[in-house]
Short mmCIF file of C-alpha atoms and ligand atoms in Angstrom, two decimals:
data_model
loop_
_atom_site.label_atom_id
_atom_site.label_comp_id
_atom_site.label_asym_id
_atom_site.label_seq_id
_atom_site.Cartn_x
_atom_site.Cartn_y
_atom_site.Cartn_z
CA UNK D 1 3.28 5.44 27.46
CA UNK D 2 5.25 5.32 30.68
CA UNK D 3 8.41 7.03 29.40
CA UNK D 4 10.36 5.92 32.49
CA UNK D 5 10.24 2.40 31.03
CA UNK D 6 12.29 3.33 27.96
CA UNK D 7 15.33 1.06 28.30
CA UNK D 8 17.89 3.15 26.41
CA UNK D 9 20.16 6.01 27.46
CA UNK D 10 19.20 9.59 26.75
CA UNK D 11 20.76 10.85 23.53
CA UNK D 12 20.84 7.40 21.88
CA UNK D 13 19.13 8.79 18.78
CA UNK D 14 20.77 12.23 18.78
CA UNK D 15 22.17 11.74 15.26
CA UNK D 16 18.85 10.53 13.83
CA UNK D 17 16.12 12.38 11.96
CA UNK D 18 13.09 10.12 11.76
CA UNK D 19 9.73 10.49 10.01
CA UNK D 20 6.85 8.48 11.48
CA UNK D 21 3.86 8.20 9.14
CA UNK D 22 0.53 8.24 10.96
CA UNK D 23 2.44 9.74 13.90
CA UNK D 24 -0.35 11.93 15.24
CA UNK D 25 -2.15 9.15 17.07
CA UNK D 26 -1.91 5.52 18.13
CA UNK D 27 1.26 3.49 17.81
CA UNK D 28 2.86 6.17 15.62
CA UNK D 29 2.49 8.77 18.32
CA UNK D 30 4.01 6.43 20.91
CA UNK D 31 7.04 5.70 18.73
CA UNK D 32 7.45 9.40 17.91
CA UNK D 33 7.44 10.13 21.64
CA UNK D 34 10.08 7.48 22.31
CA UNK D 35 12.34 8.73 19.52
CA UNK D 36 11.98 12.33 20.73
CA UNK D 37 12.80 11.33 24.30
CA UNK D 38 15.95 9.60 23.03
CA UNK D 39 17.09 12.78 21.27
CA UNK D 40 16.04 12.24 17.65
CA UNK D 41 14.75 15.04 15.46
CA UNK D 42 11.25 13.80 14.72
CA UNK D 43 8.75 14.43 11.93
CA UNK D 44 5.21 13.07 12.00
CA UNK D 45 2.70 13.08 9.17
CA UNK D 46 -0.94 12.20 8.69
CA UNK D 47 -4.22 13.35 7.21
CA UNK D 48 -5.40 15.38 10.20
CA UNK D 49 -3.17 18.44 10.33
CA UNK D 50 -4.76 19.77 13.54
CA UNK D 51 -4.14 16.48 15.33
CA UNK D 52 -0.51 16.46 14.18
CA UNK D 53 0.16 19.98 15.44
CA UNK D 54 -1.51 19.12 18.73
CA UNK D 55 0.58 15.96 19.13
CA UNK D 56 3.81 17.77 18.19
CA UNK D 57 3.13 20.44 20.80
CA UNK D 58 2.18 17.95 23.50
CA UNK D 59 5.28 15.83 22.95
CA UNK D 60 7.55 18.88 22.83
CA UNK D 61 6.10 20.03 26.14
CA UNK D 62 6.82 16.61 27.65
CA UNK D 63 10.32 15.98 26.31
CA UNK D 64 11.66 19.14 24.60
CA UNK D 65 13.56 18.58 21.37
CA UNK D 66 12.44 19.08 17.79
CA UNK D 67 9.27 17.55 16.41
CA UNK D 68 7.32 18.79 13.40
CA UNK D 69 3.86 17.80 12.17
CA UNK D 70 3.04 17.63 8.45
CA UNK D 71 -0.38 17.21 6.84
CA UNK D 72 0.16 14.56 4.17
CA UNK D 73 -1.92 11.75 2.72
CA UNK D 74 0.51 8.97 1.83
CA UNK D 75 -1.86 7.82 -0.93
CA UNK D 76 -0.79 10.90 -2.88
CA UNK D 77 2.76 10.65 -4.33
CA UNK D 78 2.88 14.38 -5.09
CA UNK D 79 1.93 15.28 -1.53
CA UNK D 80 4.69 12.96 -0.31
CA UNK D 81 7.22 14.63 -2.58
CA UNK D 82 6.20 18.10 -1.38
CA UNK D 83 6.43 17.05 2.28
CA UNK D 84 9.85 15.47 1.78
CA UNK D 85 11.09 18.64 0.00
CA UNK D 86 10.01 20.61 3.07
CA UNK D 87 11.69 18.16 5.46
CA UNK D 88 14.89 18.06 3.39
CA UNK D 89 15.20 21.86 3.57
CA UNK D 90 15.86 21.42 7.28
CA UNK D 91 17.95 18.24 6.92
CA UNK D 92 17.82 14.78 5.37
CA UNK D 93 16.01 11.94 7.07
CA UNK D 94 18.06 9.09 8.47
CA UNK D 95 15.01 6.97 9.20
CA UNK D 96 11.47 6.29 8.04
CA UNK D 97 8.85 4.45 10.08
CA UNK D 98 6.01 3.21 7.87
CA UNK D 99 3.29 3.17 10.49
CA UNK D 100 0.26 4.72 8.74
CA UNK D 101 -2.40 2.12 8.01
CA UNK D 102 -6.06 1.66 7.32
CA UNK D 103 -8.13 -1.33 8.26
CA UNK D 104 -11.62 -2.45 9.19
CA UNK D 105 -13.18 -5.82 9.79
CA UNK D 106 -15.59 -6.98 7.11
CA UNK D 107 -16.74 -10.19 5.54
CA UNK D 108 -14.86 -10.23 2.26
CA UNK D 109 -18.07 -10.82 0.30
CA UNK D 110 -19.39 -7.52 1.71
CA UNK D 111 -16.40 -5.47 0.50
CA UNK D 112 -16.79 -3.12 -2.43
CA UNK D 113 -13.88 -2.38 -4.74
CA UNK D 114 -13.68 1.04 -3.08
CA UNK D 115 -13.48 -0.65 0.30
CA UNK D 116 -10.59 -2.82 -0.86
CA UNK D 117 -8.82 0.15 -2.42
CA UNK D 118 -9.29 2.35 0.68
CA UNK D 119 -7.04 -0.07 2.57
CA UNK D 120 -4.69 -1.17 -0.22
CA UNK D 121 -4.06 2.45 -1.28
CA UNK D 122 -2.85 3.37 2.20
CA UNK D 123 -1.05 0.24 3.32
CA UNK D 124 0.28 -1.31 0.11
CA UNK D 125 0.69 1.60 -2.29
CA UNK D 126 1.20 4.46 0.19
CA UNK D 127 3.92 2.61 2.09
CA UNK D 128 5.73 1.90 -1.17
CA UNK D 129 5.42 5.53 -2.34
CA UNK D 130 6.99 6.74 0.92
CA UNK D 131 9.75 4.14 0.93
CA UNK D 132 10.56 4.65 -2.75
CA UNK D 133 10.77 8.44 -2.47
CA UNK D 134 12.87 8.49 0.71
CA UNK D 135 15.09 5.69 -0.63
CA UNK D 136 15.77 7.49 -3.91
CA UNK D 137 16.74 10.67 -2.10
CA UNK D 138 19.13 8.84 0.22
CA UNK D 139 20.69 6.88 -2.65
CA UNK D 140 21.22 10.06 -4.70
CA UNK D 141 22.86 11.78 -1.73
CA UNK D 142 24.87 8.70 -0.70
CA UNK D 143 23.42 8.75 2.81
CA UNK D 144 22.71 5.80 5.07
CA UNK D 145 19.10 5.11 6.01
CA UNK D 146 16.97 2.91 8.18
CA UNK D 147 13.45 1.80 7.32
CA UNK D 148 10.97 0.19 9.68
CA UNK D 149 7.46 -0.94 8.74
CA UNK D 150 4.71 -1.78 11.20
CA UNK D 151 3.09 -5.00 10.03
CA UNK D 152 1.17 -7.78 11.78
CA UNK D 153 1.71 -11.51 12.24
CA UNK D 154 -0.98 -11.95 9.54
CA UNK D 155 1.78 -11.52 7.01
CA UNK D 156 2.67 -15.15 7.79
CA UNK D 157 -0.76 -16.79 8.00
CA UNK D 158 -3.33 -14.34 6.60
CA UNK D 159 -6.36 -13.11 8.50
CA UNK D 160 -10.01 -13.85 7.84
CA UNK D 161 -12.24 -10.74 7.83
CA UNK D 162 -9.31 -8.35 7.25
CA UNK D 163 -8.23 -9.63 3.85
CA UNK D 164 -7.21 -6.30 2.23
CA UNK D 165 -5.00 -5.51 5.24
CA UNK D 166 -3.51 -9.00 5.35
CA UNK D 167 -2.75 -8.89 1.61
CA UNK D 168 -1.30 -5.39 1.74
CA UNK D 169 0.86 -5.97 4.79
CA UNK D 170 2.12 -9.25 3.31
CA UNK D 171 3.21 -7.18 0.30
CA UNK D 172 5.13 -4.81 2.55
CA UNK D 173 6.72 -7.81 4.24
CA UNK D 174 7.96 -8.87 0.79
CA UNK D 175 9.18 -5.30 0.17
CA UNK D 176 11.11 -5.39 3.45
CA UNK D 177 12.89 -8.60 2.55
CA UNK D 178 13.51 -7.57 -1.04
CA UNK D 179 14.93 -4.11 -0.40
CA UNK D 180 16.97 -5.34 2.56
CA UNK D 181 19.04 -7.16 -0.02
CA UNK D 182 18.77 -4.86 -3.05
CA UNK D 183 19.51 -1.60 -1.24
CA UNK D 184 21.98 -2.89 1.36
CA UNK D 185 24.76 -1.81 -1.00
CA UNK D 186 23.58 1.78 -0.55
CA UNK D 187 23.72 1.58 3.25
CA UNK D 188 19.94 1.30 3.58
CA UNK D 189 18.41 -1.34 5.82
CA UNK D 190 14.88 -2.60 6.21
CA UNK D 191 13.11 -4.28 9.08
CA UNK D 192 9.55 -4.65 10.30
CA UNK D 193 7.71 -5.17 13.56
CA UNK D 194 4.62 -7.36 13.78
CA UNK D 195 2.80 -6.18 16.90
CA UNK D 196 0.05 -8.20 18.52
CA UNK D 197 -2.66 -6.38 20.38
CA UNK D 198 -1.61 -2.90 21.53
CA UNK D 199 -5.01 -1.25 21.91
CA UNK D 200 -5.41 2.18 20.31
CA UNK D 201 -8.49 4.26 19.64
CA UNK D 202 -8.25 4.00 15.83
CA UNK D 203 -7.74 0.25 15.90
CA UNK D 204 -10.47 -0.49 18.43
CA UNK D 205 -12.99 1.60 16.46
CA UNK D 206 -12.39 -0.50 13.34
CA UNK D 207 -11.43 -3.92 14.59
CA UNK D 208 -13.53 -4.17 17.75
CA UNK D 209 -16.32 -1.63 17.17
CA UNK D 210 -18.58 -3.19 19.77
CA UNK D 211 -15.84 -3.07 22.35
CA UNK D 212 -15.45 -6.83 22.20
CA UNK D 213 -11.84 -7.02 21.05
CA UNK D 214 -9.51 -5.91 23.77
CA UNK D 215 -10.21 -8.11 26.73
CA UNK D 216 -11.43 -11.18 24.86
CA UNK D 217 -8.21 -11.23 22.83
CA UNK D 218 -6.06 -10.49 25.89
CA UNK D 219 -7.59 -13.41 27.73
CA UNK D 220 -6.63 -15.79 24.96
CA UNK D 221 -3.05 -14.51 24.89
CA UNK D 222 -0.60 -16.85 26.64
CA UNK D 223 0.62 -13.94 28.75
CA UNK D 224 -2.96 -13.01 29.68
CA UNK D 225 -2.58 -9.40 28.62
CA UNK D 226 -2.12 -7.08 25.68
CA UNK D 227 1.13 -5.29 24.89
CA UNK D 228 2.32 -2.22 26.77
CA UNK D 229 3.34 0.70 24.58
CA UNK D 230 6.82 1.04 26.09
CA UNK D 231 7.53 -2.55 24.99
CA UNK D 232 6.80 -1.71 21.37
CA UNK D 233 8.70 1.58 21.60
CA UNK D 234 11.79 -0.15 23.03
CA UNK D 235 11.87 -2.57 20.09
CA UNK D 236 11.38 0.25 17.59
CA UNK D 237 14.17 2.30 19.21
CA UNK D 238 16.50 -0.71 19.12
CA UNK D 239 15.84 -1.20 15.41
CA UNK D 240 16.08 2.51 14.55
CA UNK D 241 19.11 3.20 16.71
CA UNK D 242 22.84 2.89 16.16
CA UNK D 243 24.46 -0.39 17.13
CA UNK D 244 22.05 -2.88 15.55
CA UNK D 245 22.97 -2.26 11.92
CA UNK D 246 23.49 -5.93 11.09
CA UNK D 247 19.79 -6.61 11.76
CA UNK D 248 18.41 -6.38 8.23
CA UNK D 249 15.48 -7.95 6.41
CA UNK D 250 13.69 -9.13 9.57
CA UNK D 251 10.06 -8.99 10.64
CA UNK D 252 9.99 -9.33 14.41
CA UNK D 253 6.79 -10.21 16.25
CA UNK D 254 6.02 -8.65 19.63
CA UNK D 255 2.80 -10.34 20.66
CA UNK D 256 3.30 -12.39 23.82
CA UNK D 257 3.33 -15.52 21.62
CA UNK D 258 -0.27 -14.86 20.56
CA UNK D 259 0.61 -15.99 17.05
CA UNK D 260 1.82 -19.36 18.26
CA UNK D 261 -1.16 -19.82 20.59
CA UNK D 262 -4.15 -18.68 18.56
CA UNK D 263 -2.91 -17.57 15.12
CA UNK D 264 -3.18 -13.89 16.20
CA UNK D 265 -6.06 -13.19 13.86
CA UNK D 266 -9.84 -12.92 13.65
CA UNK D 267 -11.04 -16.23 12.31
CA UNK D 268 -12.16 -17.72 15.58
CA UNK D 269 -13.72 -14.58 17.08
CA UNK D 270 -15.64 -13.39 14.03
CA UNK D 271 -16.69 -16.58 12.26
CA UNK D 272 -19.85 -17.02 14.37
CA UNK D 273 -21.27 -13.55 13.58
CA UNK D 274 -24.46 -13.27 11.53
CA UNK D 275 -25.90 -10.64 9.17
CA UNK D 276 -27.37 -8.45 11.87
CA UNK D 277 -24.16 -8.27 13.88
CA UNK D 278 -22.13 -7.46 10.78
CA UNK D 279 -24.58 -4.69 9.89
CA UNK D 280 -24.25 -3.20 13.38
CA UNK D 281 -20.47 -3.28 13.18
CA UNK D 282 -20.47 -1.76 9.71
CA UNK D 283 -22.59 1.13 11.00
CA UNK D 284 -20.30 1.71 13.97
CA UNK D 285 -17.14 1.56 11.85
CA UNK D 286 -18.54 3.91 9.22
CA UNK D 287 -19.54 6.41 11.93
CA UNK D 288 -15.92 6.41 13.20
CA UNK D 289 -14.63 6.82 9.65
CA UNK D 290 -16.92 9.84 9.16
CA UNK D 291 -15.75 11.39 12.41
CA UNK D 292 -12.10 11.05 11.36
CA UNK D 293 -12.85 12.36 7.90
CA UNK D 294 -14.40 15.54 9.30
CA UNK D 295 -11.04 16.30 10.99
CA UNK D 296 -8.91 15.76 7.88
CA UNK D 297 -7.08 18.47 6.00
CA UNK D 298 -4.64 16.44 3.90
C1 HXC Y 301 -17.55 -2.33 4.54
C2 HXC Y 301 -16.57 -0.24 4.41
C3 HXC Y 301 -16.47 -0.18 5.83
C4 HXC Y 301 -16.96 -1.29 6.56
C5 HXC Y 301 -15.62 1.64 5.00
N1 HXC Y 301 -16.05 0.89 3.95
N2 HXC Y 301 -15.87 1.01 6.15
N3 HXC Y 301 -17.10 -1.32 3.79
N4 HXC Y 301 -17.49 -2.35 5.90
N5 HXC Y 301 -16.90 -1.31 7.90
C6 HXC Y 301 -16.02 1.24 2.54
C7 HXC Y 301 -16.90 2.45 2.23
O1 HXC Y 301 -18.24 2.10 2.14
C8 HXC Y 301 -16.32 2.90 0.91
O2 HXC Y 301 -16.76 2.07 -0.14
C9 HXC Y 301 -14.84 2.62 1.08
O3 HXC Y 301 -14.70 1.67 2.14
C10 HXC Y 301 -14.05 3.85 1.42
O4 HXC Y 301 -14.62 4.41 2.58
P1 HXC Y 301 -14.18 5.86 3.08
O5 HXC Y 301 -14.72 6.07 4.44
O6 HXC Y 301 -14.54 6.88 2.03
O7 HXC Y 301 -12.60 5.69 3.06
P2 HXC Y 301 -11.46 6.63 3.55
O8 HXC Y 301 -11.95 7.95 4.01
O9 HXC Y 301 -10.44 6.61 2.49
O10 HXC Y 301 -10.92 5.88 4.86
C11 HXC Y 301 -10.10 4.76 4.77
C12 HXC Y 301 -10.49 3.72 5.79
C13 HXC Y 301 -10.58 4.29 7.21
C14 HXC Y 301 -9.45 2.61 5.70
C15 HXC Y 301 -11.88 3.15 5.42
O11 HXC Y 301 -10.93 3.26 8.11
C16 HXC Y 301 -9.32 4.93 7.66
O12 HXC Y 301 -8.98 6.03 7.23
N6 HXC Y 301 -8.55 4.32 8.57
C17 HXC Y 301 -7.31 4.85 9.09
C18 HXC Y 301 -7.08 4.45 10.52
C19 HXC Y 301 -7.17 2.99 10.78
O13 HXC Y 301 -7.82 2.24 10.04
N7 HXC Y 301 -6.60 2.53 11.85
C20 HXC Y 301 -6.64 1.11 12.25
C21 HXC Y 301 -5.46 0.45 11.72
S1 HXC Y 301 -5.30 -1.13 12.50
P3 HXC Y 301 -18.02 2.47 -1.12
O14 HXC Y 301 -18.11 1.32 -2.05
O15 HXC Y 301 -19.21 2.59 -0.19
O16 HXC Y 301 -17.65 3.76 -1.78
C22 HXC Y 301 -4.25 -1.99 11.54
C23 HXC Y 301 -3.73 -3.35 11.93
C24 HXC Y 301 -4.09 -3.79 13.28
O17 HXC Y 301 -3.90 -1.59 10.53
C25 HXC Y 301 -3.47 -5.11 13.63
C26 HXC Y 301 -3.93 -5.58 14.98
C27 HXC Y 301 -3.35 -6.89 15.42
#
């Protein structure tokens, strides 16, 4: 990210302590960087402890401040509880960014139950476990809190070939709207961002394994480009910062109007593919999954 394009004053988030799930890489890392630059105390978690420590050190070297990496698989409620105990010893969170996700393109008829669960356990269940645990702590301690989930525009229209992700993220959209009302009385607010294409390594490996996704999708975007990371980070900082408290229960798209132009999903691009192409993509995706798995500690 080009940090000079952050649109807020230094120190905006000085009173905030924010946990970004999946913060070691991709969009999570970018948001963690933005929050750190704006003065927040930042925690990042994920399954690859080494990657998290590396990211924490790199971001600290760039911006100073306090950022801590935690190995934690959000599919495991006990691991979440242990991580939050550790965080709370240093100070309560004021914000949670539900960014961790899992996804891969597949014809739905090719999915096994394990394949469905691999995604639903992270996105649907894991996001709830995190939100529920942090929410209960804040309610018990009578503290305010701010929750942001990273969704997609598929929560409004579904997405062929990424059905477990579309279903799970739609569930988190419903959680956002539901808790925005139920927990407002505790001073907790809930919003979500639905990003269009912001290319990251993890996403490209699973959604465009043959390198076909980025430019072809950018060309069909009305703005003729994909998103720039600072644009996403500015929206996240606005939603996580002080001064926008009355924004509650919203899912805000940032996609250059891709959703309006081409539904923002995979139906058109992937419908023509045949057996052989799907097999090739499955092999490429599984090789990336194996590579990631070999780096995991949590
Ligand atoms: C069919 C597949 C498959 C594929 C995995 N599986 N890849 N099935 N096609 N391409 C099946 C496996 O065969 C196995 O089922 C089951 O899924 C679990 O596989 P594991 O590799 O053991 O799973 P796990 O280690 O838990 O990894 C979870 C994961 C992985 C979701 C599969 O991709 C992951 O960890 N991803 C995290 C990062 C990520 O996905 N980032 C991109 C997010 S993009 P069997 O039956 O064989 O046991 C995003 C939205 C983007 O979220 C929006 C853009 C607009």
